[in-house]
Amino acid sequence: MSDRAMGRIGESVTRLEDPPLVTGRGRFAGDINLAHQLHMRLLRSPVAHGRIKTVDVEAARAMPGVYAVWTFDDIRDVPPIDFREGRIEKYEPFRQYILARDRVRYVGEPVAAVFAADPYAAEDAADAILAEFEELPAITDGADAPGAFDDAGHRTEADIVTQGYGDVEKAFAKAAHVIEREFVVGRHSGVPLETRGAIGHYDAAHDVLELHGAAKVPHRNREALARMFGRPLNAVHLFESHVGGGFGVRGELYPEDVLVCAAALRFGRPVKWIEDRMEHLLATNHSRQQRHRIRAAVDADGRLLAIDDTFFHDQGAYIRTHGARVITMTCGILPGPYKVADYRATGHFRLTNKTPAATYRSPGRFESTFVRERLMDAIADELGIGRLELRRRNAVGPEDMPYALPLVVLGDDVEYDNGDYVGLLDKALDHVGWDALQADLQRRRAAGEAVGAGVAMFVEKSGLGPSDGAKVTVDPSGAVELITGGASIGQGFETCMAQICADALGVDYRKVRVVHGQTNRIEFGIGAHASRATVMTGSATNEAALLVRAKALDVASDLLQAPADTLDIQDGVVFRKDNPDGPSVGLGEIATQLLPTRKTLGGREPGLMAEGWFHSDHQTYPFGCHIAVVKVDRETGHVGVERYVIAYDIGRAVNPMLVEGQISGGFAQGLGGALYEEFVYDERGQPQSVTFADYLLPTAREVPDIELLLREDAPSPRNPLGIKGAGEAGVTGVGAAIASAIDDALQMPGAVTQLPVTPQRLKVLLDGARD
Amino acid sequence: MKPAPFQYHAPKTVADAVALLAAHAGDDGRILAGGQSLVPTMAFRLARPAHLIDINNVEGLDCIAEAGGRLCIGATVRHAAFHKPVTAGPLGALLSAVVRHIAHYPIRQRGTFCGSLAHADPASEWCCVAAALDAELVARSARGERVIQAAAFFDGAMTTTLAEDELLAEARLPLLPEGTKFGFQEFSRRAGDFAIAMALVAFRVEGGRIADARIGIGGAEPAARRIAKAEAALDGAAPGKDAFAAAADAAAAAMDPMEDVNTSAGYRRDLVRTLVRRALEDAAAA
Ligand SMILES: Cc1cc2nc3c(=O)[nH]c(=O)nc-3n(C[C@H](O)[C@H](O)[C@H](O)COP(=O)(O)OP(=O)(O)OC[C@H]3O[C@@H](n4cnc5c(N)ncnc54)[C@H](O)[C@@H]3O)c2cc1C
C-alpha cells in the first residue's frame, strides 16, 4: 500500500521518545515536585571503617526549616535491604541498613538523614550534625587477607563461589604447557548523566505508597518495598519518569529510596531526594574490581585442556540487591567462545571498606573477557602460535551448536544457541583489511612509531527468561496502547517495542503509545537490565499484538464478508488481499464494534485488546569481536585509539540505528574502563575519585567513532523473531582488545595485565623494560 | 553540593570593591571573578566565604591595553579574550596558543586571567605564563597599590603573597620582542583537564645562537617557575637537538615534583623532560 516507513522490524526509524527530550519537555526525577514536599539530605560517613561513637543531631534539629533528623534509632523497624532474588541466608549478615547501625564501613555510607523545607536548609543542617567515629583499620583490597566484618564473628570473605566441570588437576598433570598469569580489572562503574533521584509519597486517600524516580526494575523494587514495609503489593506503586541513563547502577533499590518512602509514610508529606554528583561517585554502586590468578593447561598445539581461575572479587562494604550475581556470572561465562575441556573457577567474594559494588553494563563479561583474552594472547605468545590462529583452533564451531556447558549464568544453565564465531572473526578481519593493516603497522613501527592492533572475541548473553507479558489495546480512534513491565533508560525501549507491535499488528509504529515503568498499569515486569527487554518484552509484545490482530481479522471478516485468512492489515486498515483498493475497515472502527455496549460483539470478549506472554527456557547468546588499533606515546604513556571495529551478530536487529547507538555508547564506557575510569582509594580507604576532575570519563575528544559490522547471520532459535540482545556488546571486549593492541604497539607481549592502562602505569611498564 | 550561606556584594567601582574587601577580609570575604574555581569549591563546601564580593560589574576592570612595552590585563578579562591574538606581536600569538589548553570552551567564557593567578592552581596555564614571562601583578587595596613580581607572587599550591584585603587589579606581561620564538606543551589525561605537567619556552636566535631563553614549568611543582639552569643550557648555544636535550635534562633535574596516588614524582620529572624538549622543538620549527 504505502511505501513510507511504518517502523517495521529492521527499519532504522527515528525514536518515538525524542520529541519531548529534544524540546526540553522531558520529566526527570528532578522535575517532579509534589505539594508540601520535604527535601532529604544525608550525612555520610567520612571514615572508611569505624565505630559510631556519637551522632549528635540536636543542633541540626533546631535549625530553621528543619522538619526532622533521623539516625539509626529512628528507623530501627526497617529491615536491611534484601536481595532481589529473595532470601540468601548466608549473605544476610552483609546486607546494608538504610542508616548505619553501629559501624560505618565505607566513606559515603548514610549515617543520618535530614528532612527540611528546601535542599539548602537540609544541607546546612546535615553540616551541623556532630558525628564522631572511632576509626578502625580499613581493608582496601579484596585480595588482602580477610578480617572481621562485625563483632558477631562474620568474616569479610562472605563466600567462595565455585563453578566448573571435569578433572582440572588431571588435565594440568598431562598438559604439554601450563601458562599462568595474574590480571587485574580496576574499580569503575556506570555514571549516568542524570544522578539518582527518589520522591516518596504516601497517598493517604487511597492508602498507597508511591515512589517516583524509579528506573530499571520498578516491579522488583515494588516487591522489596512492600516486604520491607509490610504492605500488600497493591498498596505500593513505583513510577518511572524520564531516565538519563541507567547502565545497571541506576534503579536498583538503595538506602535513599527506602528512606524517602519511610519518611513519606511517617510524615504524611512527600519527601524528595536528588543525588549530587559527589554522592553519586561515593554512594551509587561501583563495579568490576577483580584480581584473577588464572592458569591454562594446553597441549602441544595450543588446544585448551583446562582453565583454572582463582579470583578475588572486591565487593565493597555490603552485599546489595544483586547478591552474588557478578561473581557467579564471571565464573559462568569466562570460557566464552572457546572449548575448554576441563574448567574450574573459584571466586572469593570479599567485603572491603569501599563503596558496595554490583552490576554495571556487561557485568562479569567485561572482566572475564579481559582475563580470558589476555590468557589466550599469553598462550599464543608462549607457544609461538599466532594470536588469531590460537583462537581459531579453540573456538566453538557452528557444528557444536547448541553448545551446552555445565555452568550457570543468572540462574540459567549455559547453552549457546547458535553462531559461527570464527566466521564472524573472519568477516571482521576482512572488514579492517587485516593483512594490509599489519603491513602498515609494521612499516610504521620500523619508522619508530609505537602502533599496534589487538583482537578480542567474546560471547554475550541476553534475553533472560523465564517469562514476560505485555498488553495491547486498540481504542475506537485507532490508537494503540502497549502496556509493558519494561523500563526505558534511554536505550530506545519505546521505539523498539512500538516497532515490534506495529509490525505484528499492521499499524504505523507512531500510532503505538508504549507504557513502561508504571507498576499500577501491569502486574508483572522485568524492567530493563541484562539485555533482556527486546528479547523478552519484545517477544511478549509480538504475542499480544498477534492476538489483537487475529481478533481484529475475526471481526473484520464479519464486516467485510470475507474469511479472515483472505484479509491483511496495513497502516491500521483491514482490507482484502485480493482487492486492496476495495472495501476496508479501520482498526478504530473494529474497536468500536467491540465496545461492551455493542450488539456486534457476538460472543466475543469486549475490547480490541489482548495480553500476550512469552516463555523462554534459556537465554540467547549473541557474540562478537572487537579490533583495536592504537598508538602509544612512549614518552608520556598516552594511548590514542586510531581505529576501533566491532563485529556483532545480533540475530535480528529491530532497529539497526538504535543497535548502533547502544554499541557506540557501550564502547565509550568500555574505553573508560580500559584507559580512564578508576575509583582510586588510599590506604586508609579514603576515596580519591569523588569528582569529575578525578574520575575521568572519556570525552568526545578521546572516543573515536567506531566502525560497526552488524550481522544477522544467526537469528536466535529461542524466540519467534530471532532476536538477541544489544545492550552490552559494545562494552564487553574493549579492555581485552585495547590491552592486546598496546602489547602489539610496544612489541612487548603480555605487557598489559591491569586495567585501566593509565599513562602512569604504562610508563612503569616501559621503564621496567628500559632498565 | 549546595554552598553554605553567604552574603553577596556587587560593587560598581574598584574603590568600593576594595573597601568591601577591607571590611570583610577578616571574615573570609572573597572576590568572585569568573567563579569557575571558587563556585565549585563552594558547592563542595571546601570554601565557605561569609561574603562574596562580585567584581563582574566593576567598571574598568575588563580592559586589555598596551602601555610601556607591556600588555595590561584587567581583573575581569576572560580566558576567551585570548582566543584571537590580543596584540600583533609574539605575545599575542603565545597567549592564543596557550589559552586553548585551559579547560573547556564554556569555562573559558567566564573564567578570568587574573582569577587564575589569584587562585594559583599549580597547573594553571596562566600561572605558568606569568612565571615564565616575569609578569608584574598590580595589587589594589584600601591601603593603596603595589606591584608584585611574579617570582615573588606565587607561594606554593593555591597560595600567593596577595594580602587578604588585596584585589589583583591587573596583570602586566612584557610584549616580547619581535623574533621571539615560543613553544608550549602540556600533558593531561584528557583534553581540557588540568595538566600533570607543562612547559612554556621562549627564546630569540641571534647570529645562530640562542638568546633570552625563558623556560617556565607548571603543574609539576606546587608553583610554576622559571628554571634558570635549563635556560642557561640554552643561552649562547646553537638551537638544535643537543641544546634542547641539555635544557630538557636540566629542567627535569631541577624539579622537586609533587606526588599523588596516581602520579609519582618520577613520572612528572620524565614528563617535564619530554615537554621541554618538545616545546623547544616546536619553537624552533615555528
Ligand atoms: C572543569 C574545569 C576545568 C578547568 N581546567 C583548567 C585548566 O586546564 N587550566 C586552568 O588554568 N584552569 C582550569 N580551570 C579553572 C578556570 O580556569 C578558572 O576560571 C580559574 O582557575 C579561576 O578564575 P575565575 O575567574 O573563574 O576565578 P574565581 O573562581 O572567581 O576565583 C578563584 C579564586 O581567586 C580569587 N580571585 C579571583 N579573582 C581575583 C582577583 N582579581 N583578586 C583577588 N582574588 C581573586 C577568588 O576569591 C577565589 O578565591 C578549570 C575549571 C573547571 C571548572
Coordinates of N, CA, C and O in Angstrom, one line a residue, chain A residues 41 119-120 123-124 127 276-278 633 635-636 638 675-676 680 682 688 691-692 695-697 699 701-702 758-760 763 767 770, chain B residues 1-5 43-46 48 104 187-194 196 260-264 267 270-271 274-275 277-278:
Chain A
R41 N 18.5 15.2 53.0 CA 20.0 15.3 52.8 C 20.6 14.3 53.8 O 20.2 14.2 54.9
P119 N 16.4 22.2 49.8 CA 17.7 21.4 49.8 C 18.8 22.2 50.5 O 19.7 21.5 51.0
Y120 N 18.8 23.5 50.5 CA 19.9 24.3 51.1 C 19.8 24.1 52.6 O 20.8 23.8 53.3
E123 N 21.0 20.7 53.6 CA 22.4 20.5 53.6 C 23.1 21.3 54.7 O 24.1 20.8 55.3
D124 N 22.6 22.5 55.0 CA 23.2 23.3 56.2 C 23.0 22.5 57.4 O 23.9 22.4 58.3
D127 N 25.2 19.5 57.8 CA 26.6 20.0 58.1 C 26.7 20.2 59.6 O 27.8 20.2 60.2
D276 N 23.6 14.3 44.5 CA 24.5 15.2 43.8 C 25.7 14.3 43.3 O 25.8 13.1 43.5
R277 N 26.5 15.0 42.4 CA 27.5 14.2 41.7 C 28.5 13.5 42.6 O 29.0 12.4 42.4
M278 N 28.9 14.2 43.7 CA 29.9 13.7 44.6 C 29.2 12.4 45.3 O 29.9 11.4 45.5
D633 N 52.3 6.8 22.9 CA 53.3 7.8 23.0 C 54.3 7.3 24.1 O 54.0 7.3 25.3
E635 N 56.9 8.3 25.4 CA 57.4 9.3 26.4 C 56.4 9.7 27.4 O 56.8 9.8 28.6
T636 N 55.2 9.9 27.0 CA 54.2 10.3 28.0 C 53.3 9.2 28.6 O 52.7 9.3 29.6
H638 N 50.8 8.1 26.9 CA 49.4 8.3 26.3 C 49.1 7.2 25.3 O 49.9 6.8 24.5
L675 N 41.0 2.6 29.8 CA 42.1 3.6 29.8 C 41.9 4.7 30.9 O 42.9 5.3 31.2
Y676 N 40.7 5.0 31.3 CA 40.5 6.3 32.0 C 39.9 6.1 33.4 O 40.4 6.7 34.4
V680 N 39.8 5.3 42.7 CA 41.1 5.0 43.5 C 40.9 5.3 45.0 O 40.1 6.3 45.3
D682 N 42.9 5.5 48.9 CA 44.2 5.5 49.5 C 44.2 4.4 50.6 O 43.2 3.7 50.8
Q688 N 39.6 8.7 46.3 CA 40.3 9.8 45.7 C 39.6 10.2 44.4 O 40.1 11.2 43.8
T691 N 35.1 13.4 42.3 CA 34.6 14.5 41.4 C 35.0 14.1 39.9 O 35.8 13.2 39.7
F692 N 34.4 14.8 39.0 CA 34.8 14.5 37.6 C 36.2 15.0 37.2 O 36.6 14.8 36.1
Y695 N 37.7 11.4 38.6 CA 37.1 10.2 37.9 C 36.9 10.6 36.5 O 36.0 11.3 36.1
L696 N 37.8 10.0 35.6 CA 37.9 10.5 34.3 C 37.0 9.7 33.3 O 37.4 8.7 32.9
L697 N 35.9 10.3 32.9 CA 35.1 9.8 31.9 C 35.7 10.2 30.5 O 36.1 11.4 30.4
T699 N 35.9 11.8 27.0 CA 35.1 12.8 26.4 C 35.1 12.6 24.9 O 35.8 11.7 24.4
R701 N 36.6 13.9 22.7 CA 37.9 14.0 22.1 C 38.6 12.7 22.2 O 39.4 12.3 21.3
E702 N 38.4 11.9 23.3 CA 39.1 10.6 23.5 C 38.4 9.4 22.8 O 39.0 8.4 22.7
T758 N 46.6 3.3 32.6 CA 46.8 4.8 32.7 C 48.2 5.1 32.1 O 49.1 4.2 32.1
P759 N 48.5 6.3 31.7 CA 49.8 6.7 31.2 C 50.8 6.4 32.3 O 52.0 5.9 32.0
Q760 N 50.5 6.7 33.6 CA 51.4 6.4 34.6 C 51.8 5.0 34.7 O 53.0 4.6 34.8
K763 N 54.0 3.9 31.7 CA 55.3 4.3 31.8 C 56.1 3.4 32.7 O 57.3 3.1 32.4
D767 N 59.4 1.7 31.5 CA 60.7 2.0 32.2 C 61.2 0.7 32.8 O 62.5 0.5 32.8
R770 N 63.1 -0.7 30.1 CA 64.3 0.1 29.7 C 65.4 -0.2 30.6 O 66.6 -0.3 30.2
Chain B
M1 N 26.0 19.5 47.6 CA 26.6 20.4 46.7 C 25.8 21.7 46.6 O 25.7 22.3 45.5
K2 N 25.3 22.1 47.7 CA 24.7 23.5 47.8 C 25.7 24.3 48.7 O 26.1 23.8 49.8
P3 N 26.1 25.5 48.3 CA 27.0 26.2 49.1 C 26.4 26.6 50.5 O 25.2 26.7 50.6
A4 N 27.3 26.8 51.4 CA 26.9 27.3 52.7 C 26.4 28.8 52.5 O 26.8 29.4 51.6
P5 N 25.7 29.2 53.5 CA 25.1 30.6 53.3 C 26.3 31.6 53.2 O 27.3 31.5 53.8
A43 N 30.5 24.8 46.3 CA 29.5 23.8 46.2 C 29.9 22.6 47.0 O 29.1 21.9 47.6
F44 N 31.2 22.3 47.0 CA 31.7 21.2 47.8 C 31.8 21.5 49.3 O 32.2 20.7 50.1
R45 N 31.6 22.8 49.6 CA 31.7 23.4 50.9 C 33.2 23.3 51.4 O 33.5 23.2 52.6
L46 N 34.1 23.2 50.4 CA 35.5 23.3 50.8 C 35.9 24.7 51.1 O 36.8 25.0 51.8
R48 N 34.0 28.3 52.3 CA 32.7 28.8 52.9 C 32.9 30.3 53.2 O 32.8 30.8 54.3
H104 N 37.6 24.0 29.2 CA 36.7 23.8 28.0 C 36.1 25.1 27.6 O 36.1 26.1 28.4
F187 N 50.8 18.0 29.2 CA 50.2 16.7 29.1 C 49.1 16.6 30.2 O 49.3 16.8 31.4
S188 N 47.9 16.2 29.7 CA 46.9 15.8 30.6 C 46.2 14.6 30.1 O 46.4 14.2 28.9
R189 N 45.5 13.8 31.0 CA 45.0 12.6 30.5 C 43.9 12.7 29.5 O 43.7 11.9 28.6
R190 N 43.1 13.8 29.7 CA 42.0 14.1 28.7 C 42.2 15.5 28.3 O 42.7 16.4 29.0
A191 N 41.6 15.8 27.1 CA 41.6 17.2 26.6 C 40.8 18.0 27.7 O 39.8 17.6 28.2
G192 N 41.4 19.2 28.0 CA 40.7 20.1 28.9 C 40.9 19.9 30.4 O 40.5 20.7 31.2
D193 N 41.6 18.8 30.8 CA 41.9 18.6 32.2 C 43.1 19.5 32.6 O 43.9 19.9 31.8
F194 N 43.1 19.7 33.9 CA 44.3 20.3 34.5 C 45.5 19.4 34.1 O 45.5 18.2 34.2
I196 N 49.2 17.5 34.0 CA 50.1 16.9 35.0 C 51.4 17.6 35.0 O 52.1 17.7 36.0
D260 N 51.1 12.2 44.0 CA 49.8 11.8 44.5 C 49.6 10.3 44.2 O 50.4 9.7 43.7
V261 N 48.4 9.8 44.6 CA 48.1 8.4 44.5 C 48.3 7.9 43.0 O 48.7 6.8 42.8
N262 N 48.0 8.8 42.1 CA 48.1 8.3 40.7 C 49.5 8.6 40.1 O 49.9 7.8 39.2
T263 N 50.1 9.6 40.5 CA 51.3 10.1 39.8 C 52.5 10.2 40.7 O 52.5 10.9 41.7
S264 N 53.6 9.5 40.3 CA 54.8 9.5 41.0 C 55.6 10.8 40.6 O 55.4 11.4 39.6
Y267 N 57.5 10.1 37.3 CA 56.7 10.3 36.1 C 56.6 11.7 35.7 O 56.8 12.1 34.6
D270 N 59.9 12.9 34.3 CA 60.1 12.4 32.9 C 59.2 13.3 32.0 O 59.7 13.6 30.9
L271 N 58.0 13.6 32.4 CA 57.1 14.4 31.6 C 57.8 15.8 31.3 O 57.8 16.3 30.2
T274 N 60.3 15.5 28.6 CA 59.7 15.4 27.3 C 59.1 16.7 26.8 O 59.2 17.1 25.7
L275 N 58.4 17.3 27.7 CA 57.6 18.5 27.3 C 58.5 19.7 27.0 O 58.3 20.4 26.1
R277 N 61.6 19.5 25.9 CA 62.2 19.2 24.6 C 61.2 19.5 23.4 O 61.5 20.1 22.5
R278 N 60.0 19.0 23.6 CA 59.0 19.1 22.5 C 58.7 20.6 22.3 O 58.5 21.1 21.2

